[in-house]
Short mmCIF file of C-alpha atoms (C1' of nucleotides) in Angstrom, two decimals:
data_model
loop_
_atom_site.label_atom_id
_atom_site.label_comp_id
_atom_site.label_asym_id
_atom_site.label_seq_id
_atom_site.Cartn_x
_atom_site.Cartn_y
_atom_site.Cartn_z
CA MET A 1 -33.91 9.05 23.68
CA GLN A 2 -34.04 7.94 20.05
CA GLU A 3 -37.44 9.55 19.91
CA GLU A 4 -36.10 12.85 21.17
CA VAL A 5 -33.41 12.80 18.49
CA LEU A 6 -36.06 11.97 15.90
CA ARG A 7 -38.18 14.85 17.13
CA ARG A 8 -35.30 17.30 16.76
CA ILE A 9 -34.69 16.10 13.22
CA ARG A 10 -38.33 16.21 12.22
CA THR A 11 -39.00 19.63 13.67
CA LEU A 12 -35.89 20.86 11.86
CA GLU A 13 -34.41 21.87 15.22
CA TRP A 14 -31.46 19.93 13.87
CA ALA A 15 -31.63 20.97 10.23
CA PRO A 16 -30.49 18.89 7.25
CA GLY A 17 -26.75 19.18 6.72
CA ASN A 18 -26.05 20.36 10.26
CA GLN A 19 -23.74 18.59 12.62
CA ILE A 20 -25.20 17.32 15.87
CA PRO A 21 -23.38 16.92 19.19
CA ASN A 22 -21.08 13.95 19.56
CA GLU A 23 -22.02 10.76 21.38
CA THR A 24 -20.29 11.66 24.61
CA ASP A 25 -22.09 15.00 24.90
CA LEU A 26 -25.46 13.49 24.04
CA ALA A 27 -24.93 10.76 26.61
CA ARG A 28 -24.28 13.41 29.23
CA GLU A 29 -27.30 15.46 28.14
CA PHE A 30 -29.67 12.49 28.21
CA GLY A 31 -28.08 11.01 31.28
CA CYS A 32 -27.42 7.64 29.73
CA ALA A 33 -24.44 5.57 28.60
CA ARG A 34 -22.64 6.30 25.37
CA ALA A 35 -23.48 2.82 24.09
CA THR A 36 -27.16 3.73 24.31
CA VAL A 37 -26.63 6.89 22.31
CA ASN A 38 -24.57 4.92 19.84
CA ARG A 39 -27.33 2.39 19.22
CA ALA A 40 -29.95 5.09 18.78
CA LEU A 41 -27.87 7.10 16.32
CA GLN A 42 -26.78 4.04 14.38
CA SER A 43 -30.37 3.02 13.98
CA LEU A 44 -31.26 6.45 12.62
CA ALA A 45 -28.24 6.38 10.33
CA GLU A 46 -29.37 3.04 8.98
CA ALA A 47 -32.75 4.59 8.28
CA GLY A 48 -30.99 7.23 6.20
CA LEU A 49 -31.76 10.17 8.47
CA LEU A 50 -28.21 10.69 9.76
CA GLU A 51 -24.80 10.49 8.17
CA ARG A 52 -21.97 9.42 10.42
CA ARG A 53 -18.26 9.48 9.81
CA ARG A 54 -15.42 8.97 12.23
CA ARG A 55 -13.68 12.10 13.23
CA ALA A 56 -16.13 14.12 11.11
CA GLY A 57 -19.04 13.49 13.47
CA THR A 58 -22.73 13.01 12.85
CA ARG A 59 -24.84 15.16 10.57
CA VAL A 60 -28.50 15.24 9.65
CA ALA A 61 -28.69 13.90 6.11
CA ALA A 62 -28.89 16.80 3.65
CA LEU A 63 -30.93 14.85 1.13
CA PRO A 64 -32.23 12.04 3.25
CA VAL A 65 -32.39 8.92 1.14
CA ARG A 66 -35.38 7.29 2.68
CA HIS A 67 -35.36 3.54 2.92
CA ALA A 68 -38.41 1.42 2.51
CA LYS A 69 -38.36 -2.13 3.65
CA LEU A 70 -39.94 -4.53 1.25
CA ARG A 71 -41.16 -7.80 2.68
CA ILE A 72 -40.87 -10.51 0.08
CA PRO A 73 -43.24 -13.17 1.31
CA ILE A 74 -43.92 -16.53 -0.18
CA LEU A 75 -46.86 -16.03 -2.53
CA ARG A 76 -49.00 -18.39 -0.48
CA GLN A 77 -48.48 -16.18 2.58
CA GLU A 78 -49.20 -13.01 0.63
CA ILE A 79 -52.45 -14.39 -0.73
CA GLU A 80 -53.61 -15.94 2.52
CA ALA A 81 -52.73 -12.74 4.39
CA ASN A 82 -55.28 -11.04 2.13
CA GLY A 83 -57.89 -13.49 3.32
CA GLN A 84 -58.01 -15.30 0.00
CA ALA A 85 -57.70 -18.98 -0.78
CA TYR A 86 -54.37 -19.98 -2.26
CA GLY A 87 -54.18 -22.24 -5.28
CA TYR A 88 -51.34 -23.50 -7.41
CA ARG A 89 -51.01 -25.30 -10.71
CA LEU A 90 -47.92 -26.50 -12.49
CA LEU A 91 -48.03 -25.77 -16.18
CA GLU A 92 -44.74 -27.16 -17.38
CA CYS A 93 -41.56 -28.57 -15.89
CA GLU A 94 -38.66 -29.83 -17.96
CA THR A 95 -34.92 -29.80 -18.30
CA THR A 96 -34.39 -27.78 -21.38
CA PRO A 97 -31.80 -25.63 -23.11
CA ALA A 98 -31.66 -22.16 -21.67
CA SER A 99 -33.61 -19.37 -23.28
CA GLU A 100 -31.53 -16.49 -24.51
CA ARG A 101 -32.29 -14.57 -21.35
CA ALA A 102 -31.47 -17.49 -19.09
CA GLU A 103 -28.26 -18.28 -20.92
CA GLN A 104 -26.96 -14.78 -20.26
CA LEU A 105 -27.25 -15.47 -16.58
CA PHE A 106 -26.51 -19.15 -16.21
CA GLY A 107 -24.12 -19.78 -19.10
CA LYS A 108 -23.95 -23.43 -20.05
CA ALA A 109 -25.35 -24.80 -16.79
CA LYS A 110 -27.94 -27.57 -16.84
CA LEU A 111 -31.30 -25.97 -16.23
CA LEU A 112 -34.78 -26.89 -15.08
CA HIS A 113 -37.55 -24.75 -16.53
CA VAL A 114 -40.72 -24.45 -14.47
CA LEU A 115 -43.90 -22.66 -15.52
CA ALA A 116 -46.66 -22.34 -12.98
CA LEU A 117 -49.71 -20.40 -11.92
CA HIS A 118 -50.64 -19.13 -8.48
CA PHE A 119 -54.31 -18.50 -7.77
CA ALA A 120 -56.14 -16.32 -5.29
CA ASN A 121 -59.73 -17.47 -4.78
CA ASP A 122 -59.41 -19.53 -7.98
CA GLU A 123 -58.50 -16.45 -10.01
CA PRO A 124 -55.04 -16.37 -11.62
CA TYR A 125 -52.85 -14.15 -9.45
CA VAL A 126 -49.31 -14.69 -10.67
CA HIS A 127 -47.79 -16.36 -13.67
CA GLU A 128 -44.36 -17.67 -12.77
CA ASP A 129 -41.59 -18.50 -15.22
CA ARG A 130 -38.61 -19.97 -13.42
CA TRP A 131 -35.19 -21.37 -14.26
CA ILE A 132 -33.34 -23.48 -11.72
CA ASN A 133 -29.64 -24.25 -11.92
CA ILE A 134 -29.47 -28.03 -11.52
CA ASP A 135 -25.71 -27.97 -11.09
CA ALA A 136 -26.23 -25.81 -8.00
CA ILE A 137 -29.20 -27.77 -6.60
CA PRO A 138 -29.12 -31.33 -7.99
CA THR A 139 -31.99 -32.49 -5.76
CA ALA A 140 -34.35 -30.16 -7.62
CA THR A 141 -34.80 -32.79 -10.32
CA GLU A 142 -36.32 -35.22 -7.83
CA VAL A 143 -39.01 -32.86 -6.64
CA ASP A 144 -42.60 -33.05 -7.84
CA PHE A 145 -43.33 -29.42 -8.54
CA SER A 146 -46.97 -30.17 -9.22
CA LYS A 147 -47.41 -30.77 -5.49
CA ILE A 148 -45.27 -28.03 -4.02
CA SER A 149 -44.47 -24.75 -5.72
CA ALA A 150 -40.85 -24.15 -6.61
CA ASN A 151 -41.31 -20.92 -4.70
CA GLU A 152 -41.81 -22.73 -1.40
CA TRP A 153 -39.53 -25.67 -2.03
CA LEU A 154 -36.54 -23.50 -2.81
CA VAL A 155 -37.01 -21.36 0.25
CA THR A 156 -36.41 -24.27 2.59
CA ASN A 157 -34.07 -26.35 0.45
CA ALA A 158 -31.80 -23.97 -1.37
CA PRO A 159 -29.02 -22.24 0.49
CA ILE A 160 -29.23 -18.69 -0.74
CA SER A 161 -26.82 -15.95 0.05
CA THR A 162 -27.54 -12.95 -2.12
CA GLY A 163 -30.16 -11.85 -4.53
CA GLU A 164 -31.54 -9.10 -6.67
CA ILE A 165 -35.11 -8.20 -7.40
CA ALA A 166 -36.34 -5.88 -10.12
CA PHE A 167 -39.78 -4.53 -10.92
CA GLU A 168 -41.09 -3.24 -14.20
CA ALA A 169 -44.17 -2.61 -16.25
CA ASP A 170 -44.56 -4.57 -19.45
CA ALA A 171 -47.15 -5.39 -22.08
CA ALA A 172 -49.09 -8.64 -21.84
CA ASP A 173 -48.15 -11.27 -24.41
CA HIS A 174 -50.59 -13.80 -25.87
CA THR A 175 -50.09 -16.30 -23.06
CA GLU A 176 -50.61 -13.74 -20.32
CA ALA A 177 -53.59 -12.19 -22.06
CA SER A 178 -55.35 -15.54 -22.14
CA ILE A 179 -54.38 -16.41 -18.56
CA PHE A 180 -55.53 -13.16 -17.05
CA GLY A 181 -58.31 -12.47 -19.51
CA CYS A 182 -56.89 -9.10 -20.48
CA LYS A 183 -56.07 -7.53 -23.81
CA LEU A 184 -52.87 -8.21 -25.67
CA GLY A 185 -50.51 -5.39 -24.71
CA ALA A 186 -52.26 -4.54 -21.45
CA ALA A 187 -49.97 -3.13 -18.75
CA LEU A 188 -48.78 -5.84 -16.35
CA PHE A 189 -46.60 -5.62 -13.27
CA ARG A 190 -43.56 -7.89 -13.32
CA ALA A 191 -41.02 -8.91 -10.71
CA GLU A 192 -37.77 -10.58 -11.70
CA ARG A 193 -35.71 -12.19 -8.99
CA THR A 194 -32.26 -13.72 -9.23
CA THR A 195 -30.52 -15.45 -6.38
CA TRP A 196 -26.93 -16.56 -6.00
CA HIS A 197 -25.06 -18.82 -3.67
CA ASP A 198 -21.29 -18.72 -3.47
CA GLY A 199 -21.14 -16.66 -6.62
CA ALA A 200 -23.16 -19.13 -8.70
CA PRO A 201 -26.68 -18.26 -9.85
CA VAL A 202 -29.23 -20.59 -8.25
CA THR A 203 -32.53 -19.53 -9.73
CA PHE A 204 -34.07 -16.85 -11.89
CA VAL A 205 -37.79 -16.24 -11.75
CA ARG A 206 -40.10 -13.86 -13.54
CA GLN A 207 -43.42 -13.35 -11.83
CA THR A 208 -46.17 -11.53 -13.70
CA PHE A 209 -49.07 -10.29 -11.63
CA LEU A 210 -52.69 -9.93 -12.58
CA PRO A 211 -53.69 -6.55 -14.07
CA GLY A 212 -54.06 -3.80 -11.49
CA HIS A 213 -51.66 -5.31 -8.96
CA ARG A 214 -50.01 -2.83 -6.62
CA LEU A 215 -46.88 -3.33 -4.57
CA VAL A 216 -47.18 -1.35 -1.36
CA MET A 217 -44.47 -0.46 1.15
CA ARG A 218 -44.33 1.64 4.25
CA ILE A 219 -41.55 4.16 4.52
CA MET B 1 -19.28 -14.60 14.68
CA GLN B 2 -22.33 -13.31 12.77
CA GLU B 3 -20.77 -14.84 9.70
CA GLU B 4 -20.45 -18.22 11.35
CA VAL B 5 -24.11 -18.12 12.34
CA LEU B 6 -24.98 -17.12 8.80
CA ARG B 7 -22.95 -20.01 7.47
CA ARG B 8 -24.78 -22.50 9.67
CA ILE B 9 -28.11 -21.17 8.47
CA ARG B 10 -27.13 -21.17 4.84
CA THR B 11 -25.63 -24.62 4.84
CA LEU B 12 -28.80 -25.83 6.57
CA GLU B 13 -26.67 -27.00 9.49
CA TRP B 14 -29.27 -25.08 11.43
CA ALA B 15 -32.35 -25.96 9.42
CA PRO B 16 -35.45 -23.79 8.99
CA GLY B 17 -37.79 -24.14 11.93
CA ASN B 18 -35.12 -25.50 14.27
CA GLN B 19 -34.18 -23.87 17.53
CA ILE B 20 -30.61 -22.71 17.95
CA PRO B 21 -28.63 -22.49 21.20
CA ASN B 22 -29.41 -19.58 23.50
CA GLU B 23 -27.30 -16.46 23.71
CA THR B 24 -25.38 -17.52 26.80
CA ASP B 25 -24.31 -20.82 25.25
CA LEU B 26 -23.32 -19.22 21.96
CA ALA B 27 -21.31 -16.61 23.82
CA ARG B 28 -19.42 -19.37 25.59
CA GLU B 29 -18.90 -21.31 22.35
CA PHE B 30 -17.60 -18.31 20.45
CA GLY B 31 -15.69 -16.98 23.41
CA CYS B 32 -17.29 -13.55 23.34
CA ALA B 33 -19.69 -11.52 25.45
CA ARG B 34 -23.40 -12.15 25.35
CA ALA B 35 -24.00 -8.59 24.11
CA THR B 36 -22.00 -9.43 21.02
CA VAL B 37 -24.08 -12.52 20.33
CA ASN B 38 -27.19 -10.48 20.96
CA ARG B 39 -26.28 -7.88 18.38
CA ALA B 40 -25.42 -10.50 15.76
CA LEU B 41 -28.63 -12.44 16.26
CA GLN B 42 -30.78 -9.33 16.37
CA SER B 43 -29.31 -8.21 13.10
CA LEU B 44 -30.11 -11.56 11.50
CA ALA B 45 -33.61 -11.48 12.96
CA GLU B 46 -34.12 -8.06 11.45
CA ALA B 47 -33.09 -9.51 8.11
CA GLY B 48 -35.83 -12.08 8.49
CA LEU B 49 -33.55 -15.11 8.85
CA LEU B 50 -34.22 -15.74 12.53
CA GLU B 51 -37.30 -15.56 14.70
CA ARG B 52 -36.74 -14.67 18.32
CA ARG B 53 -39.13 -14.75 21.23
CA ARG B 54 -38.46 -14.41 24.89
CA ARG B 55 -38.51 -17.62 26.79
CA ALA B 56 -39.19 -19.54 23.53
CA GLY B 57 -35.69 -18.94 22.24
CA THR B 58 -34.36 -18.32 18.74
CA ARG B 59 -35.33 -20.34 15.67
CA VAL B 60 -34.29 -20.29 12.05
CA ALA B 61 -37.23 -18.80 10.17
CA ALA B 62 -39.31 -21.56 8.60
CA LEU B 63 -40.39 -19.46 5.65
CA PRO B 64 -37.85 -16.69 5.72
CA VAL B 65 -39.53 -13.50 4.63
CA ARG B 66 -36.66 -11.86 2.92
CA HIS B 67 -36.42 -8.11 3.21
CA ALA B 68 -35.17 -5.90 0.46
CA LYS B 69 -34.13 -2.39 1.25
CA LEU B 70 -35.32 0.14 -1.26
CA ARG B 71 -33.39 3.35 -1.43
CA ILE B 72 -35.69 6.17 -2.39
CA PRO B 73 -33.34 8.82 -3.68
CA ILE B 74 -34.15 12.28 -4.86
CA LEU B 75 -34.67 11.98 -8.61
CA ARG B 76 -31.75 14.27 -9.26
CA GLN B 77 -29.45 11.94 -7.38
CA GLU B 78 -30.81 8.88 -9.11
CA ILE B 79 -30.26 10.39 -12.53
CA GLU B 80 -26.84 11.82 -11.78
CA ALA B 81 -25.78 8.53 -10.20
CA ASN B 82 -26.43 6.99 -13.62
CA GLY B 83 -24.00 9.45 -15.15
CA GLN B 84 -26.74 11.41 -16.86
CA ALA B 85 -27.45 15.12 -16.84
CA TYR B 86 -30.41 16.10 -14.71
CA GLY B 87 -33.03 18.48 -16.00
CA TYR B 88 -36.29 19.78 -14.63
CA ARG B 89 -39.24 21.70 -15.97
CA LEU B 90 -42.34 22.90 -14.17
CA LEU B 91 -45.46 22.34 -16.22
CA GLU B 92 -48.14 23.71 -13.97
CA CYS B 93 -48.50 24.98 -10.42
CA GLU B 94 -51.74 26.25 -8.94
CA THR B 95 -53.96 26.16 -5.92
CA THR B 96 -56.95 24.26 -7.13
CA PRO B 97 -59.81 22.13 -5.90
CA ALA B 98 -58.74 18.58 -5.23
CA SER B 99 -59.19 15.92 -7.85
CA GLU B 100 -61.42 13.05 -6.81
CA ARG B 101 -58.36 11.00 -5.92
CA ALA B 102 -56.77 13.79 -3.94
CA GLU B 103 -59.97 14.58 -2.10
CA GLN B 104 -60.18 11.04 -0.80
CA LEU B 105 -56.85 11.55 0.88
CA PHE B 106 -56.83 15.20 1.88
CA GLY B 107 -60.52 15.90 2.42
CA LYS B 108 -61.32 19.59 2.25
CA ALA B 109 -57.77 20.84 2.80
CA LYS B 110 -56.39 23.68 0.71
CA LEU B 111 -54.16 22.14 -1.93
CA LEU B 112 -51.37 23.09 -4.28
CA HIS B 113 -51.23 21.08 -7.49
CA VAL B 114 -47.82 20.77 -9.16
CA LEU B 115 -47.12 19.12 -12.50
CA ALA B 116 -43.51 18.75 -13.56
CA LEU B 117 -41.07 16.81 -15.70
CA HIS B 118 -37.69 15.43 -14.76
CA PHE B 119 -35.19 14.87 -17.56
CA ALA B 120 -32.18 12.61 -17.95
CA ASN B 121 -29.86 13.82 -20.71
CA ASP B 122 -32.71 16.00 -21.99
CA GLU B 123 -35.00 13.01 -22.40
CA PRO B 124 -38.16 12.91 -20.28
CA TYR B 125 -37.51 10.55 -17.37
CA VAL B 126 -40.36 11.07 -14.96
CA HIS B 127 -43.69 12.83 -15.14
CA GLU B 128 -44.67 14.03 -11.69
CA ASP B 129 -48.17 14.88 -10.55
CA ARG B 130 -48.16 16.20 -7.00
CA TRP B 131 -50.61 17.54 -4.44
CA ILE B 132 -49.34 19.50 -1.46
CA ASN B 133 -51.39 20.19 1.65
CA ILE B 134 -51.05 23.93 2.16
CA ASP B 135 -52.60 23.77 5.61
CA ALA B 136 -49.76 21.47 6.66
CA ILE B 137 -46.98 23.45 4.93
CA PRO B 138 -48.10 27.06 4.44
CA THR B 139 -44.68 28.18 3.20
CA ALA B 140 -45.11 26.01 0.10
CA THR B 141 -47.13 28.77 -1.53
CA GLU B 142 -44.14 31.13 -1.44
CA VAL B 143 -41.78 28.78 -3.24
CA ASP B 144 -40.95 29.12 -6.94
CA PHE B 145 -41.28 25.53 -8.09
CA SER B 146 -39.95 26.40 -11.52
CA LYS B 147 -36.52 26.85 -9.95
CA ILE B 148 -36.44 23.97 -7.50
CA SER B 149 -38.42 20.77 -7.83
CA ALA B 150 -41.06 20.13 -5.20
CA ASN B 151 -39.26 16.84 -4.76
CA GLU B 152 -36.15 18.51 -3.42
CA TRP B 153 -37.78 21.41 -1.65
CA LEU B 154 -40.06 19.21 0.41
CA VAL B 155 -37.25 16.95 1.48
CA THR B 156 -35.49 19.71 3.30
CA ASN B 157 -38.46 21.83 4.32
CA ALA B 158 -41.25 19.48 5.22
CA PRO B 159 -41.12 17.58 8.47
CA ILE B 160 -42.17 14.10 7.51
CA SER B 161 -42.80 11.28 9.87
CA THR B 162 -44.38 8.41 8.00
CA GLY B 163 -45.12 7.48 4.46
CA GLU B 164 -46.31 4.85 2.06
CA ILE B 165 -45.11 4.09 -1.42
CA ALA B 166 -46.85 1.92 -3.98
CA PHE B 167 -45.79 0.72 -7.40
CA GLU B 168 -47.95 -0.42 -10.26
CA ALA B 169 -48.10 -0.87 -13.99
CA ASP B 170 -50.58 1.25 -15.89
CA ALA B 171 -51.48 2.23 -19.42
CA ALA B 172 -50.18 5.51 -20.81
CA ASP B 173 -52.79 8.22 -21.23
CA HIS B 174 -52.71 10.89 -23.95
CA THR B 175 -50.50 13.25 -21.96
CA GLU B 176 -47.96 10.59 -21.11
CA ALA B 177 -47.94 9.17 -24.62
CA SER B 178 -47.02 12.56 -26.02
CA ILE B 179 -44.44 13.26 -23.30
CA PHE B 180 -42.62 9.96 -23.63
CA GLY B 181 -43.30 9.45 -27.33
CA CYS B 182 -44.95 6.10 -26.77
CA LYS B 183 -48.27 4.68 -27.85
CA LEU B 184 -51.51 5.34 -26.04
CA GLY B 185 -51.98 2.43 -23.65
CA ALA B 186 -48.30 1.49 -23.50
CA ALA B 187 -47.21 -0.10 -20.20
CA LEU B 188 -45.72 2.48 -17.83
CA PHE B 189 -44.23 2.06 -14.36
CA ARG B 190 -45.78 4.25 -11.71
CA ALA B 191 -44.85 5.10 -8.16
CA GLU B 192 -47.33 6.73 -5.81
CA ARG B 193 -46.06 8.15 -2.57
CA THR B 194 -48.01 9.60 0.32
CA THR B 195 -46.43 11.17 3.36
CA TRP B 196 -47.92 12.16 6.67
CA HIS B 197 -46.82 14.27 9.59
CA ASP B 198 -48.61 14.06 12.91
CA GLY B 199 -51.44 12.16 11.31
CA ALA B 200 -52.10 14.78 8.63
CA PRO B 201 -51.32 14.05 4.98
CA VAL B 202 -48.55 16.34 3.73
CA THR B 203 -48.16 15.44 0.10
CA PHE B 204 -49.26 12.91 -2.45
CA VAL B 205 -47.23 12.39 -5.60
CA ARG B 206 -47.63 10.15 -8.58
CA GLN B 207 -44.47 9.65 -10.59
CA THR B 208 -44.67 7.97 -13.97
CA PHE B 209 -41.42 6.70 -15.43
CA LEU B 210 -40.37 6.48 -19.03
CA PRO B 211 -41.21 3.20 -20.82
CA GLY B 212 -38.88 0.34 -19.92
CA HIS B 213 -37.92 1.68 -16.49
CA ARG B 214 -36.82 -0.94 -13.98
CA LEU B 215 -36.69 -0.59 -10.23
CA VAL B 216 -33.85 -2.71 -8.90
CA MET B 217 -33.13 -3.79 -5.32
CA ARG B 218 -30.61 -6.05 -3.70
CA ILE B 219 -31.90 -8.64 -1.30
"C1'" DG C 1 -41.80 -19.71 38.41
"C1'" DA C 2 -37.91 -20.19 35.55
"C1'" DG C 3 -35.58 -19.40 31.37
"C1'" DT C 4 -35.24 -16.64 27.52
"C1'" DG C 5 -34.22 -12.43 24.98
"C1'" DG C 6 -34.19 -6.96 25.55
"C1'" DT C 7 -31.80 -3.41 27.20
"C1'" DC C 8 -28.95 -0.79 29.86
"C1'" DT C 9 -24.22 0.75 32.28
"C1'" DA C 10 -19.34 1.78 32.69
"C1'" DG C 11 -15.31 1.19 30.86
"C1'" DA C 12 -11.93 0.02 27.40
"C1'" DC C 13 -9.50 -0.17 23.10
"C1'" DC C 14 -9.47 0.33 18.20
"C1'" DA C 15 -10.02 2.35 13.31
"C1'" DC C 16 -10.50 5.86 10.76
"C1'" DT C 17 -9.92 10.50 9.08
"C1'" DG C 18 -9.86 15.55 9.12
"C1'" DT C 19 -6.79 19.16 10.54
"C1'" DC D 1 -2.17 13.62 16.07
"C1'" DA D 2 -6.34 14.29 18.15
"C1'" DG D 3 -11.20 13.57 18.06
"C1'" DT D 4 -14.76 10.97 16.37
"C1'" DG D 5 -17.54 6.84 15.83
"C1'" DG D 6 -17.18 1.37 15.94
"C1'" DT D 7 -17.04 -2.32 18.67
"C1'" DC D 8 -16.21 -5.13 22.34
"C1'" DT D 9 -16.49 -6.82 27.59
"C1'" DA D 10 -18.58 -7.99 32.01
"C1'" DG D 11 -22.15 -7.44 34.62
"C1'" DA D 12 -26.80 -6.23 35.87
"C1'" DC D 13 -31.72 -5.91 35.85
"C1'" DC D 14 -36.01 -6.20 33.45
"C1'" DA D 15 -40.01 -8.05 30.47
"C1'" DC D 16 -42.04 -11.40 28.67
"C1'" DT D 17 -43.99 -15.94 28.05
"C1'" DC D 18 -43.97 -20.76 27.96
"C1'" DC D 19 -44.21 -24.66 31.01
#
DNA sequence: GAGTGGTCTAGACCACTGT
DNA sequence: CAGTGGTCTAGACCACTCC
């Protein structure tokens, strides 16, 4: 049923921009209940292939905005899924005044600053620079982040509601060059993630990956 | 209903790894039909917050793999959505033997090679290097890609079933340095997309963004 | 084998919105 | 205001899988 609809879209039998029959008619044609048609079409709409509006009906998306789903695993899982041995080392962990960047986000909140390295087969894989809002998660000060990565601890101990993740390319600074053994200014892949709970920022982390890292998604 | 479940997960009232009541019980508790509970829980499972298995029941994900949805818009839409004027220029378009990289993917297929620039407010925004499998889309040879970008033409004229997109940071080569007015070796953000239809590769495109570009997603 | 989620049906009412 | 999708109910049967 959903596959037949997909086929008609893909073969351009139902061309981009065109309206398709309404749910009741499709239900009759396929000999199934309207609820079944509804689920199938909603799923395709969510995937960006259809555009649905009440009264206006359902159309094949003219410029289908494809959606890719990005799995954001814990780094340990990502590394172990690649068949490599995971390692972790805490570099620095202190309550400290916010950097300029962190202050923009957190304001005057009390912050914990955590620097750490994640290893794959004993090679540096990610350099992590994290700020944690102590006002939002007071128990964070009692954790020994040399034993468990902030990455994993937060996942199970911080109630998180929304977040944003951004990716960019940037030049390696002195620290990163020495960590990854690359040249100063080499192109590195960065991910910056911010999470909020109840409108308050909980943590901001900048993860810098080893040179040559690729982020891959299926469409 | 879904919100109440979400609340219990977020406040750790239902802690990671713990089993939650089954659908029938929840339906009774919330005074709604089981189908309603089912939809709510399935939606949360899709978001990575719950893990569901028949007979074993539903658990709060121990290490919730968060999913971010990446919208992959047509470049024109992306640029215009930023309130900038979209521009496009074809640099080169010819049927040509595959590059080493392209040959890996397409084998001996007949290929069209398209080089183009996308502009935002007359500034170079993306450099696009694309290979199109003519055997898969014969009509591509009849299109004037100086008038419409391959990006937009393919979306409405190529039946696409699956795809993969990868992001990486890379050093600017001579061409890119002169296009974007940056230094040789500067860090640039690249996206490489491959699409297939019926198991055959349709197109491979490498898009290189202007220095400082960020890809942002909500979680 | 029994209990769980997965999926369907048939029907109902509602919310929105284009005409 | 009429037609569309959005969502719910109550019930049924099935598929899987853990015990």
